[in-house]
Amino acid sequence: MEPGFQLNLHDRDKNPCFESHDPSMMYDPVSGMYYSYSTDAALTSSYRQGIPVRRSRDLVHFSFVGYALSEQAILQGRNNGPGYKPTFGFWAPYVEYAGGEYRMYYSATKAFGSSESRIWLAVAERPEGPFENRGVVMDTWHTPDTEPNAIDAHVADTPEGRKYFIYGSFFGGIYIKELDPATGMPVNSDPRYQGDRIARRPERSFIDGPEGAAVIYHPGTEFYYLFLSYGWLGDDYDIRVGRSRCITGPYLDYEGRSLDGEGWGMKLAGSYRFQAHNPWVAAGPDWEFAGFRGPGHGVPFYDPVSGQYFFVHHVRDGAEIFRHRQGDRDSFRMHYMAVRRMFFLDGWPLLSPQPYAGEGGEPHRLGNDVLYRNDIGANGTDGETQWEWLRFKYRDNSQALSVCAPLPKDLPPERTLVFDCFDFENSRESLGLAGITDTGETIWGKQI
């Protein structure tokens, strides 16, 4: 058992999850392989435009297989017309197998931080490509910053077979519009048609966002879940969620606040640091473990082979040696793709505190399983099992630091899951813990 990436190993060939930013994931029913596509990005590798592709048989061991877009698609996608510079890189691809073809939605933006962007649909006969452009799905060129940004595409399906396209960022919020299942193009053929807004940041929000949105339907709960990220992507980025009975909303957080202007969403993950005595890391001079920064821009993913749910996102090495100033903010440069198991508890998702390492087995409710219930004293503190845990606070996006102490009193045992995991910070198999407090804050923990 081992996780899919190793810190401080900055070689994409040896550490294929390195340099993966804004990753998505799909299971290919034809080959039986998993494919991940990500933003054009390079830290130590030679830069190339065209959407990087990674492949795996087990969601743990990946290989870098090249670039997805054809040369013609790249020329079309980067062409912004007379008087404008070509788009340098493509962002945030989402790929699915539908209608007997592979469909990739990817973003071409005017510049970093711009709200003038386009989302293209490209199709291919193979998951590795080459993908050829079919058309523009959303176009927000020559629009003000108060309107939505055509970036961060995702596609969600309803049980009735309808398809919806989710996109947007903090400029005008997150929007949704319907797609034609036969072609993957919008039902409303006007690429300027925005659709309906389903999320925007609250008034006077001191956290950037939302962006990196994705929607999934869970048949067991009969809810649609809207995942999105708030914060500065280089440091205090996070992962949040709301839910709705209808794919077009309204999406509400744990306290019943609408994600469309009232609340940020229930926080599932943020920058964090557990104690580390033997981290899963490549040794190197001047490197010292300092936790992780900015997990975010992820996609929920159901694996039809194992029947498990996962969440795939990027995360940054928090070591001080990689901190630098970007404008007026700190930013951590080295990023990786992380795959985490995702569980559902009382109608809400929870993520494993540890990257996926191939472990299986069902989680146990801390309050309902005899083995673990006997480890908890009458007052909710631990008995034989000792826990190291941390809390993701709703309004605080600073790095969450762990403590070795009895579990918090506002964490009911019946709203706590325990499961097998690989302890990334100590390079050993362990038990992980994730739970929801009385006020909807997420607790992550692991066995000491």
Coordinates of N, CA and C in Angstrom, one line a residue, residues 77 79-80 87 89-91 106-120 136-145 147-153 167-169 171 191-192:
G77 N -8.1 26.8 -30.7 CA -8.4 27.2 -29.4 C -7.6 28.4 -28.9
N79 N -6.5 30.9 -30.8 CA -6.7 32.0 -31.7 C -7.8 32.9 -31.2
N80 N -7.4 34.1 -30.7 CA -8.3 35.1 -30.2 C -8.7 36.2 -31.2
T87 N -4.0 32.7 -26.9 CA -4.0 32.1 -25.5 C -2.8 31.2 -25.3
G89 N -2.1 29.0 -22.7 CA -2.3 27.7 -22.1 C -3.8 27.5 -21.9
F90 N -4.2 26.2 -21.9 CA -5.6 25.8 -21.7 C -5.8 25.3 -20.3
W91 N -7.0 25.5 -19.8 CA -7.2 25.3 -18.4 C -8.4 24.3 -18.2
Y106 N -12.7 22.2 -22.4 CA -11.6 22.9 -21.9 C -11.7 24.4 -22.1
S107 N -10.9 25.1 -21.3 CA -11.0 26.6 -21.3 C -9.8 27.2 -21.9
A108 N -10.1 28.3 -22.7 CA -9.1 29.2 -23.2 C -9.4 30.6 -22.8
T109 N -8.6 31.1 -21.9 CA -8.8 32.4 -21.4 C -7.9 33.5 -21.9
K110 N -8.3 34.7 -21.9 CA -7.5 35.8 -22.5 C -6.2 35.9 -21.7
A111 N -6.2 35.8 -20.4 CA -5.0 35.9 -19.6 C -5.4 35.5 -18.2
F112 N -4.4 35.1 -17.3 CA -4.6 34.8 -15.9 C -5.4 35.9 -15.2
G113 N -6.5 35.5 -14.6 CA -7.3 36.5 -13.9 C -8.3 37.2 -14.7
S114 N -8.4 36.9 -16.0 CA -9.3 37.6 -16.9 C -10.7 36.8 -16.9
S115 N -11.8 37.6 -17.1 CA -13.1 37.0 -17.2 C -13.5 36.8 -18.7
E116 N -12.6 37.1 -19.6 CA -12.9 36.9 -21.0 C -12.3 35.6 -21.4
S117 N -13.2 34.6 -21.6 CA -12.7 33.2 -21.9 C -13.7 32.5 -22.8
R118 N -13.3 31.3 -23.3 CA -14.2 30.5 -24.0 C -14.0 29.0 -23.5
I119 N -15.0 28.3 -23.6 CA -15.0 26.8 -23.3 C -15.3 26.1 -24.6
W120 N -14.4 25.3 -25.0 CA -14.5 24.5 -26.2 C -14.9 23.0 -25.9
V136 N -17.7 25.9 -29.8 CA -17.6 26.7 -28.5 C -18.9 26.5 -27.7
V137 N -18.7 26.1 -26.5 CA -19.9 25.8 -25.6 C -20.3 27.0 -24.9
M138 N -19.3 27.8 -24.5 CA -19.6 29.1 -23.7 C -18.6 30.1 -24.1
D139 N -19.0 31.4 -24.3 CA -18.1 32.4 -24.7 C -18.4 33.7 -23.9
T140 N -17.4 34.2 -23.2 CA -17.6 35.4 -22.3 C -16.6 36.5 -22.7
W141 N -16.1 36.4 -24.0 CA -15.3 37.5 -24.4 C -16.1 38.8 -24.5
H142 N -15.4 39.9 -24.2 CA -16.1 41.2 -24.3 C -17.3 41.3 -23.4
T143 N -17.1 40.8 -22.2 CA -18.2 40.9 -21.2 C -17.5 41.5 -19.9
P144 N -18.3 42.2 -19.1 CA -17.7 42.8 -17.9 C -17.4 41.8 -16.8
D145 N -16.6 42.2 -15.8 CA -16.3 41.2 -14.8 C -17.4 40.9 -13.9
E147 N -20.2 39.7 -14.9 CA -20.8 38.6 -15.6 C -20.0 37.3 -15.5
P148 N -20.6 36.1 -15.8 CA -19.8 34.9 -15.5 C -18.6 34.8 -16.5
N149 N -17.7 33.9 -16.0 CA -16.4 33.6 -16.8 C -16.6 32.2 -17.3
A150 N -16.3 32.1 -18.6 CA -16.3 30.8 -19.3 C -15.1 30.0 -19.0
I151 N -15.1 29.4 -17.8 CA -13.9 28.6 -17.3 C -14.4 27.5 -16.4
D152 N -13.5 26.5 -16.2 CA -13.8 25.5 -15.2 C -15.1 24.7 -15.5
A153 N -15.0 24.0 -16.6 CA -16.2 23.2 -17.1 C -16.4 21.9 -16.3
Y167 N -20.2 25.7 -15.1 CA -19.0 26.5 -15.4 C -19.0 27.8 -14.6
G168 N -17.9 28.5 -14.6 CA -17.9 29.9 -14.0 C -16.8 30.0 -12.9
S169 N -16.7 31.2 -12.5 CA -15.7 31.6 -11.4 C -16.3 32.8 -10.6
F171 N -16.1 35.8 -10.7 CA -16.5 37.1 -11.3 C -18.0 37.3 -11.3
P191 N -23.6 30.5 -28.0 CA -22.6 30.3 -27.0 C -22.5 31.5 -26.0
R192 N -23.2 32.5 -26.2 CA -23.3 33.6 -25.3 C -24.4 33.4 -24.2

